[in-house]
Amino acid sequence: MNSTIKGIVMEVQEDKVIVMCQDGTFVNVPRKEHDMPVIGEFVSYRMKKSPLLHWNGKLALPLVSITAILLLVIFNYPFSPTNQQAYILAIDINPSMEVVLDEDFKVLDIVGLNEDANRVIADLDVEGKNIGTAINEIVVQLIDENYLSQDTSANVTTTLIDLQETDQGGLSKDADIVKELFSESFIKNHVSGNIEVYQEKEKYYQEAKGVSLSINSYRLYQQMIENEEEVELEEAQKKPIKELNQMAEKSKEIEKHKQKESTFSQDKKEKVQETEEEYQTPLNSKGNAIEKSTKSEPSKQQIKKKENIDKPENNKKSTAEKTQKSSVKASENELVPSQNEASPNSENKNESEAKDPASSISEEKQQNQHDPSSSKQGRAKAEDTRNKEKELPQQQVNEDKSNNKK
Amino acid sequence: MKQEDIEHSINQIQNGNEVLREQLIHYYQPYILSVVGKVSKKYITWNDDEASIGLIAFNRAIDTYNPEKGRAFLNYVYLIIQRELIDFFRKENYYQNVNQKNVELLTINVNKASVEHFMEEQRFSTIAEEIIDLNEQLSRFYIRFEELESYSPKQKRTRKKVLEIAENFIQNETHVVLLFRRKQFPIKDFVALTNYRVKTIEKYRKYIIAIIIILLHPEWKYLQSYIKAKVKGGEKM
């Protein structure tokens, strides 16, 4: 605070000059070293005083205490457990929305991800309510707005995102509860629908946010990418979840076809398992392709089947492939003595090769009859995996040998 | 002290009244110290040589003061002290590094013998006179100027109110008499007659006394004008 003090000097002291101001008040001005006014002199000083210093001590104490209390309140606020975001429930029907939940599954906030959702949410007041009532109200609202109806069955995809790193087991239970809540509310409102509930970690949610897709759309998009479908990201952003779902269904069907083939080849693969790896055969590439595709989600059930069919060695192999590095290291040590064993096996291999191409070609022909476009993709896939194999032939040999040993 | 009083007492001193001389020196002590400090450009206490020079110069000023020459006494004192000090600095070889500027000021002062300059000097010495008087009066109440800052009202509204209190106070002569006899503010009697709160008066007590003293001396026109400027400010609100 800048203020000028004008007045007459009443007294000069060692450290201050006492001035009577023009308004009749007295002010003690700190004296500078070479400033020596005489009594009665008219002076003007420029004062630089902070407003805090200007106040007396009586005001300062409550002020300090109030600030301290305020600081305490502000810093305690984020630690209060009541408003902690614990889960996000992303619901995609056509309106995509996200329901933010706390630890006790009470609704903290509801966010619409597209215009339809915003319209629905505008009429909703679910904050602070339990998840069950919230879901029911959302469903009722969706029926009112004709997004759901009794005639057509709707596809509801929901994802429960865990914002806190808790154990998976608890979350999967929660997901089941969410599914039950939805189905209950559907039955109550006489609507039929297909409900899918997934659980994801926060990281996945952030990824989806990163490409500005709702999490469920992002999952479908990922699936389609894995199935080698050509999908542009922008396209995925524009299209509503329904269409994406249809697209994904299509790609799933294609995938199923492939998997049928792959189960065939899997059986054969077992027979030639001990000898197959040294040379690259079409079968080999196919077999690998299977294992690649098993990682993608839609074929989970089929993997299980396969795993049941597979011999224990084969199981080991697939796990060995996942932890390639460690197994490579282990097998390198064993490589020297086992080299002699490898050469007799190679004869068997040649035999199996002779069989395999024929069978695989016939499969491809079958596929051609089913769907010409899918075979193209199949071929492309085969090429792709072959390329990958070229990079790692040595490793595979090693793995194979280690498997043989076991 | 009024100009006539000063002239009268100086005349007595010049005729040999030593007691009055002591009183006058004692009375003007703060002014002497202030002038010495001003000329020396540093803070001076009674332990410094300059202060003794100032006292000697003041003593000489009493002996040599001639009111017929048209100078105010304090103005004359200022000149004498300044000259004596410059002589002293010359002797001490202080002159070159410390007081170059003062000599220049002195010469300017001498050359600037205009009516305006004369008026300014008169005004200056009158104010000094008033302040010294006020200081002397306040010292009877054990009030020092430096204390008054903390007793001064900070806001315009309270300033107006405090002045109102002081004006009300001097209306009642018995209160004024009580104040000067007891050297204390008769809070109880005053509050009994008026509706002011004891707390307010206690808070600004010393400042109120200072204002009452100023208001009781209408001859202090400069200090009065400061108080009145304040009234104007209050009315503007």
XYZ file of C-alpha atoms in Angstrom:
643
model
C 0.000 0.000 0.000
C 1.474 3.294 -1.041
C 0.483 6.376 0.856
C 1.896 9.851 1.118
C 2.067 11.429 4.516
C 2.013 15.199 4.492
C 2.235 17.258 7.605
C 4.377 19.202 10.008
C 7.219 17.756 11.991
C 6.376 17.674 15.687
C 9.452 15.919 16.948
C 12.574 14.305 15.579
C 13.897 11.218 17.275
C 16.796 8.950 16.558
C 14.764 6.364 14.668
C 11.597 8.216 13.745
C 10.044 11.513 12.862
C 6.691 12.327 14.422
C 4.475 14.082 11.947
C 1.111 15.662 12.465
C -0.809 14.958 9.303
C -3.131 17.356 7.582
C -6.122 15.432 8.872
C -4.972 16.020 12.461
C -3.664 12.536 13.191
C -0.178 11.728 14.337
C 2.115 9.377 12.458
C 5.533 8.097 13.400
C 7.620 7.895 10.265
C 10.850 5.904 10.315
C 13.737 8.318 9.885
C 16.320 7.871 7.180
C 19.939 8.490 7.974
C 20.417 11.878 6.374
C 16.899 13.115 6.799
C 16.932 15.727 9.548
C 13.896 17.969 9.436
C 13.521 20.724 11.987
C 10.507 21.122 14.253
C 7.683 22.876 12.457
C 8.917 21.950 9.000
C 6.384 20.859 6.422
C 7.306 17.432 5.101
C 5.843 14.763 2.907
C 6.840 11.133 3.068
C 5.988 8.271 0.806
C 5.187 5.259 2.863
C 5.360 1.721 1.663
C 3.341 -0.255 4.102
C 1.700 -3.559 3.635
C -1.913 -3.430 4.765
C -1.228 -6.281 7.202
C 1.436 -4.272 9.037
C -0.867 -1.318 9.056
C -3.392 -3.188 11.132
C -2.811 -3.643 14.777
C -2.163 -6.922 16.496
C -5.788 -7.342 17.522
C -6.802 -7.892 13.925
C -3.792 -9.960 12.938
C -4.382 -12.822 15.372
C -7.895 -13.778 14.273
C -6.819 -13.369 10.673
C -3.960 -15.806 11.084
C -6.158 -18.302 12.893
C -8.863 -18.080 10.248
C -6.328 -18.707 7.498
C -4.980 -21.674 9.424
C -8.461 -23.161 9.792
C -9.189 -22.564 6.116
C -5.961 -24.267 5.109
C -6.769 -27.241 7.313
C -10.233 -27.551 5.798
C -8.952 -27.275 2.245
C -6.185 -29.810 2.692
C -8.418 -32.275 4.502
C -11.081 -32.167 1.834
C -9.548 -34.571 -0.714
C -8.889 -37.173 1.986
C -12.480 -37.424 3.084
C -13.684 -40.888 2.024
C -17.251 -39.897 1.207
C -16.603 -38.279 -2.144
C -13.880 -40.576 -3.392
C -14.403 -41.855 -6.912
C -13.979 -45.589 -6.827
C -15.640 -46.944 -9.944
C -16.868 -45.783 -13.287
C -19.703 -47.676 -14.924
C -19.696 -47.053 -18.652
C -23.041 -47.899 -20.262
C -23.407 -48.095 -24.036
C -26.776 -48.706 -25.611
C -26.919 -46.080 -28.163
C -26.627 -43.288 -25.721
C -23.206 -43.699 -24.161
C -22.902 -42.571 -20.605
C -20.569 -42.958 -17.698
C -21.772 -43.247 -14.130
C -19.190 -42.319 -11.525
C -19.549 -44.330 -8.326
C -17.966 -44.245 -4.913
C -16.829 -47.204 -2.840
C -20.349 -48.038 -1.677
C -21.708 -47.889 -5.234
C -23.500 -44.628 -4.687
C -23.758 -42.401 -7.734
C -21.470 -39.392 -7.542
C -21.897 -38.111 -11.041
C -23.318 -39.087 -14.393
C -21.699 -37.982 -17.633
C -23.102 -38.239 -21.132
C -20.663 -39.037 -23.914
C -22.885 -38.108 -26.824
C -25.893 -35.902 -27.510
C -28.437 -38.661 -27.035
C -27.004 -39.423 -23.651
C -27.045 -35.782 -22.628
C -30.732 -35.608 -23.466
C -31.425 -38.664 -21.344
C -29.343 -37.430 -18.450
C -30.954 -34.014 -18.432
C -34.161 -35.545 -17.027
C -32.374 -37.801 -14.574
C -31.648 -37.046 -10.954
C -29.732 -40.008 -9.633
C -26.872 -38.370 -7.760
C -26.414 -39.818 -4.292
C -28.711 -42.760 -5.069
C -27.760 -46.374 -4.965
C -26.559 -48.023 -8.171
C -29.635 -50.289 -8.335
C -32.136 -47.456 -8.294
C -29.934 -45.449 -10.640
C -29.826 -48.262 -13.208
C -33.556 -48.724 -12.952
C -34.171 -45.023 -13.489
C -31.817 -44.964 -16.454
C -33.633 -47.915 -18.012
C -37.034 -46.305 -17.464
C -35.762 -43.111 -18.980
C -34.351 -44.962 -21.973
C -37.710 -46.596 -22.544
C -39.422 -43.226 -22.353
C -37.072 -41.881 -24.979
C -37.610 -44.943 -27.181
C -34.056 -46.161 -27.038
C -35.347 -49.358 -25.507
C -38.658 -50.988 -26.306
C -40.527 -54.199 -25.668
C -40.546 -55.224 -29.319
C -36.869 -55.199 -30.125
C -34.119 -56.671 -28.074
C -31.441 -54.209 -27.219
C -27.727 -54.736 -26.851
C -26.486 -53.220 -23.632
C -22.750 -53.186 -23.181
C -21.444 -52.024 -19.858
C -17.973 -51.857 -18.415
C -17.123 -51.501 -14.774
C -13.859 -49.638 -14.401
C -11.979 -49.949 -11.169
C -10.253 -46.711 -10.321
C -8.701 -48.142 -7.192
C -6.295 -51.019 -7.493
C -8.299 -53.612 -5.648
C -8.267 -57.359 -6.163
C -9.850 -58.705 -9.340
C -12.021 -61.250 -7.595
C -14.118 -58.648 -5.831
C -14.565 -56.695 -9.010
C -15.824 -59.611 -11.038
C -18.463 -60.155 -8.335
C -19.401 -56.518 -8.632
C -19.706 -56.893 -12.374
C -22.072 -59.805 -11.868
C -24.136 -57.677 -9.530
C -24.330 -54.938 -12.145
C -25.476 -57.511 -14.702
C -28.136 -58.786 -12.351
C -29.319 -55.286 -11.625
C -29.706 -54.601 -15.309
C -31.548 -57.820 -16.010
C -33.838 -57.275 -13.033
C -34.700 -53.839 -14.213
C -35.261 -55.158 -17.769
C -37.666 -57.781 -16.499
C -39.447 -55.234 -14.370
C -39.954 -52.983 -17.362
C -40.770 -55.840 -19.770
C -37.859 -55.175 -22.041
C -35.709 -57.847 -23.556
C -32.070 -57.212 -24.089
C -28.674 -58.705 -24.296
C -26.504 -57.533 -21.459
C -22.750 -57.742 -21.487
C -20.718 -56.646 -18.526
C -16.952 -56.322 -18.639
C -14.444 -55.184 -16.072
C -11.402 -53.150 -16.864
C -8.603 -51.381 -15.099
C -8.219 -47.647 -15.135
C -5.369 -47.815 -17.639
C -7.628 -49.245 -20.301
C -10.155 -46.507 -19.601
C -7.467 -43.877 -20.062
C -6.455 -45.434 -23.366
C -10.032 -45.206 -24.579
C -10.220 -41.608 -23.431
C -6.983 -40.948 -25.292
C -8.621 -41.776 -28.652
C -11.917 -40.188 -27.549
C -14.007 -43.334 -27.753
C -16.321 -44.668 -25.116
C -14.699 -47.629 -23.455
C -17.093 -50.134 -24.963
C -16.589 -48.762 -28.453
C -12.886 -48.846 -27.829
C -13.056 -52.533 -26.960
C -14.943 -53.332 -30.159
C -12.490 -51.246 -32.096
C -9.615 -53.172 -30.557
C -11.257 -56.461 -31.396
C -11.747 -55.464 -34.981
C -8.152 -54.414 -35.261
C -7.015 -57.731 -33.882
C -9.201 -59.499 -36.396
C -7.338 -57.669 -39.115
C -10.425 -55.727 -40.084
C -9.579 -52.394 -41.605
C -11.170 -49.861 -39.365
C -10.240 -46.228 -39.242
C -10.146 -44.658 -35.840
C -12.167 -41.697 -37.047
C -14.795 -44.022 -38.380
C -15.074 -45.660 -35.009
C -15.455 -42.301 -33.361
C -18.337 -41.334 -35.605
C -20.325 -44.509 -35.595
C -22.686 -45.300 -32.743
C -22.179 -48.399 -30.709
C -24.870 -50.349 -32.550
C -23.114 -50.201 -35.861
C -19.811 -50.939 -34.275
C -21.404 -53.928 -32.656
C -22.639 -55.153 -36.007
C -19.238 -54.668 -37.534
C -17.671 -56.524 -34.679
C -20.175 -59.353 -35.014
C -19.240 -59.731 -38.626
C -15.596 -59.953 -37.848
C -16.369 -62.428 -35.115
C -18.105 -64.703 -37.561
C -15.128 -64.595 -39.812
C -12.975 -65.366 -36.873
C -15.104 -68.339 -35.971
C -14.603 -69.780 -39.388
C -10.937 -69.459 -38.987
C -11.042 -71.029 -35.627
C -12.883 -74.016 -36.959
C -10.065 -74.487 -39.359
C -7.540 -73.955 -36.689
C -9.048 -76.619 -34.482
C -8.657 -78.973 -37.370
C -5.088 -78.146 -37.872
C -4.522 -78.234 -34.179
C -5.246 -81.943 -34.122
C -2.843 -82.547 -36.913
C -0.332 -80.381 -35.314
C -0.224 -82.605 -32.337
C 0.810 -85.519 -34.441
C 3.708 -83.778 -35.991
C 4.487 -81.748 -32.988
C 7.923 -83.176 -32.321
C 9.258 -82.518 -35.764
C 7.456 -79.548 -37.130
C 9.563 -76.621 -36.093
C 12.753 -76.833 -38.090
C 11.239 -75.813 -41.411
C 8.558 -73.369 -42.093
C 5.518 -75.085 -43.385
C 2.111 -73.644 -44.174
C 0.750 -75.707 -41.301
C 3.271 -74.311 -38.953
C 2.308 -70.806 -39.850
C -1.327 -71.709 -39.414
C -0.716 -73.256 -36.086
C 0.994 -70.156 -34.937
C -1.794 -68.058 -36.228
C -4.150 -69.986 -34.041
C -2.212 -69.232 -31.011
C -2.039 -65.601 -31.875
C -5.742 -65.436 -32.389
C -6.466 -67.220 -29.123
C -5.233 -64.185 -27.324
C -8.035 -62.078 -28.696
C -11.147 -61.986 -26.591
C -14.032 -63.260 -28.696
C -12.500 -66.713 -28.991
C -12.038 -67.285 -25.309
C -14.445 -70.149 -25.147
C -12.768 -71.828 -28.021
C -9.437 -71.573 -26.368
C -10.792 -73.415 -23.440
C -12.010 -76.169 -25.661
C -8.703 -76.325 -27.341
C -6.820 -76.419 -24.152
C -8.834 -79.415 -23.127
C -8.023 -81.129 -26.366
C -4.363 -80.316 -26.296
C -1.903 -82.622 -24.749
C -0.098 -81.426 -21.691
C 3.069 -80.902 -23.763
C 1.220 -78.560 -26.016
C 0.021 -76.574 -23.061
C 3.504 -76.275 -21.858
C 4.558 -75.117 -25.219
C 2.091 -72.299 -25.359
C 3.151 -71.069 -21.988
C 6.737 -71.403 -23.041
C 6.021 -69.237 -26.008
C 4.620 -66.512 -23.830
C 7.692 -66.456 -21.643
C 10.005 -66.789 -24.527
C 13.024 -65.112 -23.141
C 13.362 -67.208 -20.050
C 12.852 -70.428 -21.891
C 15.379 -69.453 -24.526
C 17.952 -68.870 -21.912
C 17.216 -72.164 -20.268
C 17.332 -74.088 -23.472
C 20.559 -72.538 -24.673
C 22.359 -74.347 -21.967
C 20.920 -77.611 -23.085
C 21.465 -76.946 -26.745
C 24.935 -78.441 -27.125
C 24.262 -81.990 -26.030
C 20.870 -82.147 -27.745
C 22.088 -81.245 -31.220
C 22.583 -84.856 -32.114
C 19.045 -85.670 -31.265
C 17.701 -83.066 -33.602
C 18.999 -84.641 -36.802
C 17.031 -87.901 -36.710
C 13.838 -85.972 -36.045
C 14.230 -83.996 -39.196
C 13.410 -87.077 -41.269
C 10.026 -87.336 -39.633
C 9.471 -83.761 -40.354
C 9.820 -84.223 -44.050
C 7.085 -86.784 -43.986
C 4.726 -84.570 -42.104
C 5.430 -81.736 -44.441
C 4.364 -83.829 -47.344
C 0.984 -84.373 -45.747
C 0.404 -80.955 -44.376
C 0.394 -78.670 -47.388
C -2.239 -80.748 -49.044
C -4.550 -80.631 -46.071
C -4.121 -76.971 -45.568
C -4.825 -76.260 -49.204
C -8.001 -78.261 -49.036
C -9.056 -76.244 -46.038
C -8.465 -73.103 -47.881
C -10.584 -74.321 -50.720
C -13.391 -74.986 -48.313
C -13.067 -71.543 -46.989
C -13.229 -70.126 -50.478
C -16.559 -71.764 -50.938
C -17.863 -70.242 -47.744
C -16.728 -66.758 -48.117
C -14.295 -65.488 -50.672
C -13.362 -62.379 -48.754
C -12.458 -64.226 -45.598
C -9.976 -66.451 -47.417
C -8.180 -63.383 -48.567
C -7.827 -62.322 -45.033
C -6.752 -65.751 -44.033
C -4.006 -65.682 -46.592
C -2.912 -62.267 -45.523
C -2.769 -63.505 -42.021
C -0.723 -66.467 -42.944
C 1.775 -64.280 -44.705
C 1.953 -62.016 -41.782
C 2.652 -64.748 -39.323
C 5.220 -66.235 -41.633
C 7.095 -62.985 -41.591
C 7.011 -63.002 -37.876
C 8.362 -66.474 -37.776
C 11.295 -65.613 -39.903
C 12.427 -63.336 -37.211
C 12.373 -65.973 -34.563
C 13.166 -69.321 -36.123
C 16.091 -70.009 -33.885
C 14.113 -69.406 -30.751
C 11.430 -71.743 -31.821
C 13.933 -74.467 -32.468
C 15.238 -74.014 -29.025
C 11.832 -74.119 -27.472
C 10.943 -77.155 -29.361
C 13.982 -78.942 -28.204
C 13.374 -78.018 -24.633
C 9.871 -79.343 -24.999
C 11.173 -82.532 -26.456
C 13.367 -83.009 -23.509
C 10.571 -82.620 -21.099
C 4.370 31.501 24.057
C 3.214 34.576 22.224
C 5.585 36.898 20.450
C 4.984 39.656 23.041
C 5.662 37.251 25.891
C 8.937 36.205 24.307
C 10.010 39.785 23.763
C 9.055 40.634 27.321
C 10.937 37.742 28.920
C 13.995 38.277 26.686
C 14.036 41.881 27.725
C 13.995 40.772 31.360
C 16.778 38.249 30.748
C 18.908 40.881 29.019
C 18.435 42.984 32.160
C 19.794 40.215 34.356
C 16.974 37.718 35.180
C 19.021 34.489 35.235
C 16.170 32.277 36.498
C 14.045 33.225 33.516
C 17.029 32.529 31.236
C 17.210 28.978 32.609
C 13.488 28.562 32.111
C 13.630 29.859 28.542
C 16.564 27.606 27.635
C 14.771 24.639 29.141
C 11.622 25.542 27.310
C 13.361 25.732 23.922
C 15.589 22.684 24.388
C 13.746 20.452 21.892
C 13.927 23.193 19.286
C 17.658 23.708 19.815
C 18.329 20.025 19.437
C 16.191 19.856 16.335
C 17.979 22.767 14.656
C 21.409 21.377 15.544
C 20.405 18.065 14.033
C 19.134 19.769 10.916
C 22.346 21.721 10.377
C 24.653 18.819 11.204
C 22.574 16.477 9.063
C 22.653 13.782 11.646
C 20.775 12.814 14.767
C 22.143 14.703 17.764
C 21.780 13.930 21.459
C 22.719 16.117 24.398
C 25.976 14.166 24.650
C 27.245 15.513 21.329
C 29.534 18.515 20.971
C 27.154 20.030 18.438
C 24.406 20.208 21.051
C 26.638 22.221 23.386
C 27.506 24.563 20.528
C 23.781 24.911 19.892
C 23.090 25.744 23.525
C 25.864 28.328 23.604
C 24.562 29.822 20.377
C 21.030 29.942 21.796
C 22.323 31.676 24.899
C 24.027 34.244 22.679
C 20.852 34.652 20.645
C 18.948 35.586 23.826
C 21.597 38.232 24.605
C 21.704 39.676 21.111
C 18.054 39.384 20.037
C 16.559 42.681 18.988
C 12.840 42.446 18.160
C 12.883 45.827 16.460
C 14.792 44.324 13.517
C 11.635 42.468 12.613
C 12.759 38.929 12.957
C 10.917 36.240 14.860
C 12.911 35.009 17.814
C 13.055 31.385 16.704
C 14.140 32.429 13.261
C 16.951 34.415 14.764
C 17.895 31.474 16.963
C 18.046 29.265 13.896
C 20.426 31.643 12.122
C 22.737 32.032 15.115
C 22.937 28.300 15.767
C 23.646 27.639 12.104
C 26.502 30.164 12.008
C 28.056 28.929 15.227
C 27.920 25.340 14.022
C 29.508 26.186 10.695
C 32.329 27.921 12.541
C 32.653 24.861 14.717
C 32.802 22.540 11.714
C 35.455 24.707 10.113
C 37.587 24.418 13.196
C 37.095 20.712 13.346
C 37.886 20.318 9.625
C 34.462 18.841 9.245
C 33.547 21.555 6.905
C 34.678 20.154 3.607
C 33.102 16.773 3.720
C 29.968 17.506 5.709
C 28.746 21.009 5.353
C 29.383 22.190 1.859
C 25.694 22.198 1.157
C 24.746 24.082 4.285
C 26.855 27.071 3.352
C 25.177 27.146 -0.009
C 21.823 27.066 1.691
C 22.887 29.864 3.972
C 23.976 32.092 1.121
C 20.758 31.406 -0.726
C 18.826 32.297 2.398
C 20.671 35.575 2.702
C 20.198 36.501 -0.931
C 16.545 35.570 -0.937
C 15.496 38.598 1.013
C 12.065 38.962 -0.437
C 8.713 39.540 1.200
C 7.729 36.016 0.371
C 10.786 34.632 2.029
C 10.143 36.735 5.074
C 6.552 35.495 5.302
C 7.722 31.931 5.000
C 10.230 32.364 7.768
C 7.626 33.962 9.964
C 5.228 31.131 9.342
C 7.873 28.544 9.970
C 8.939 30.004 13.281
C 5.339 30.464 14.364
C 4.560 26.814 13.754
C 7.694 25.830 15.662
C 6.579 28.092 18.451
C 3.166 26.451 18.562
C 4.580 22.952 18.530
C 7.011 23.679 21.337
C 4.179 25.107 23.357
C 1.973 22.097 22.700
C 4.783 19.750 23.613
C 5.277 21.577 26.873
C 1.557 21.423 27.669
C 1.322 17.739 26.837
C 4.346 16.896 28.957
C 2.281 17.956 31.970
C -0.081 15.130 31.117
C 2.875 12.818 30.578
C 1.974 12.555 26.919
C 4.728 12.396 24.323
C 4.199 13.022 20.632
C 5.430 9.572 19.709
C 2.620 7.968 21.722
C -0.063 9.828 19.839
C 0.202 7.665 16.714
C -1.231 4.631 18.454
C -3.996 6.759 20.024
C -4.897 8.464 16.732
C -8.154 7.397 15.105
C -7.489 5.740 11.762
C -10.817 6.121 10.031
C -12.482 9.322 8.940
C -15.665 8.474 10.807
C -13.910 7.884 14.113
C -11.796 11.005 13.597
C -14.954 13.002 13.235
C -16.414 11.393 16.323
C -13.289 12.032 18.407
C -13.298 15.704 17.409
C -16.944 15.851 18.376
C -16.067 14.454 21.793
C -13.318 17.076 22.247
C -15.638 19.902 21.203
C -18.305 18.684 23.589
C -15.716 18.453 26.323
C -14.554 22.095 26.132
C -18.176 23.264 26.294
C -18.237 22.261 29.941
C -15.790 24.416 31.909
C -15.843 22.280 35.031
C -14.550 19.357 32.967
C -11.707 21.473 31.605
C -10.772 22.630 35.068
C -10.885 19.066 36.320
C -8.714 17.935 33.439
C -5.994 20.483 34.169
C -6.130 20.068 37.908
C -6.008 16.296 37.972
C -3.872 15.975 34.831
C -6.235 13.164 34.008
C -9.181 12.829 31.737
C -12.340 12.953 33.884
C -13.922 10.033 32.092
C -16.580 9.254 34.683
C -17.900 12.814 34.938
C -17.811 13.272 31.199
C -19.601 10.019 30.385
C -22.227 10.770 33.010
C -23.140 13.952 31.159
C -22.875 12.622 27.611
C -23.746 9.405 25.871
C -20.264 8.458 24.752
C -18.962 5.050 25.608
C -16.130 4.710 28.104
C -14.385 2.316 25.757
C -14.192 4.824 22.911
C -12.835 7.563 25.116
C -10.311 5.248 26.745
C -9.120 4.105 23.341
C -8.370 7.611 22.065
C -7.779 9.281 25.471
C -4.360 10.811 24.859
C -5.288 11.998 21.393
C -8.458 13.608 22.753
C -6.422 15.440 25.385
C -4.036 16.715 22.692
C -6.936 17.965 20.600
C -8.588 19.601 23.597
C -5.364 21.475 24.338
C -5.108 22.644 20.756
C -8.762 23.717 20.739
C -8.228 25.631 23.962
C -5.496 27.695 22.312
C -7.139 29.580 19.454
C -3.929 31.581 19.004
C -2.241 28.474 17.559
C -3.651 29.187 14.153
C -1.567 26.657 12.240
C -2.316 23.745 14.502
C -5.946 24.834 14.610
C -6.047 24.834 10.829
C -4.915 21.218 10.850
C -7.768 20.285 13.137
C -10.239 22.225 11.039
C -9.069 20.609 7.825
C -10.054 17.433 9.512
C -13.534 18.744 10.292
C -13.973 19.572 6.626
C -12.929 16.077 5.707
C -15.464 14.764 8.158
C -18.229 16.882 6.677
C -17.478 15.668 3.193
C -18.471 12.206 4.225
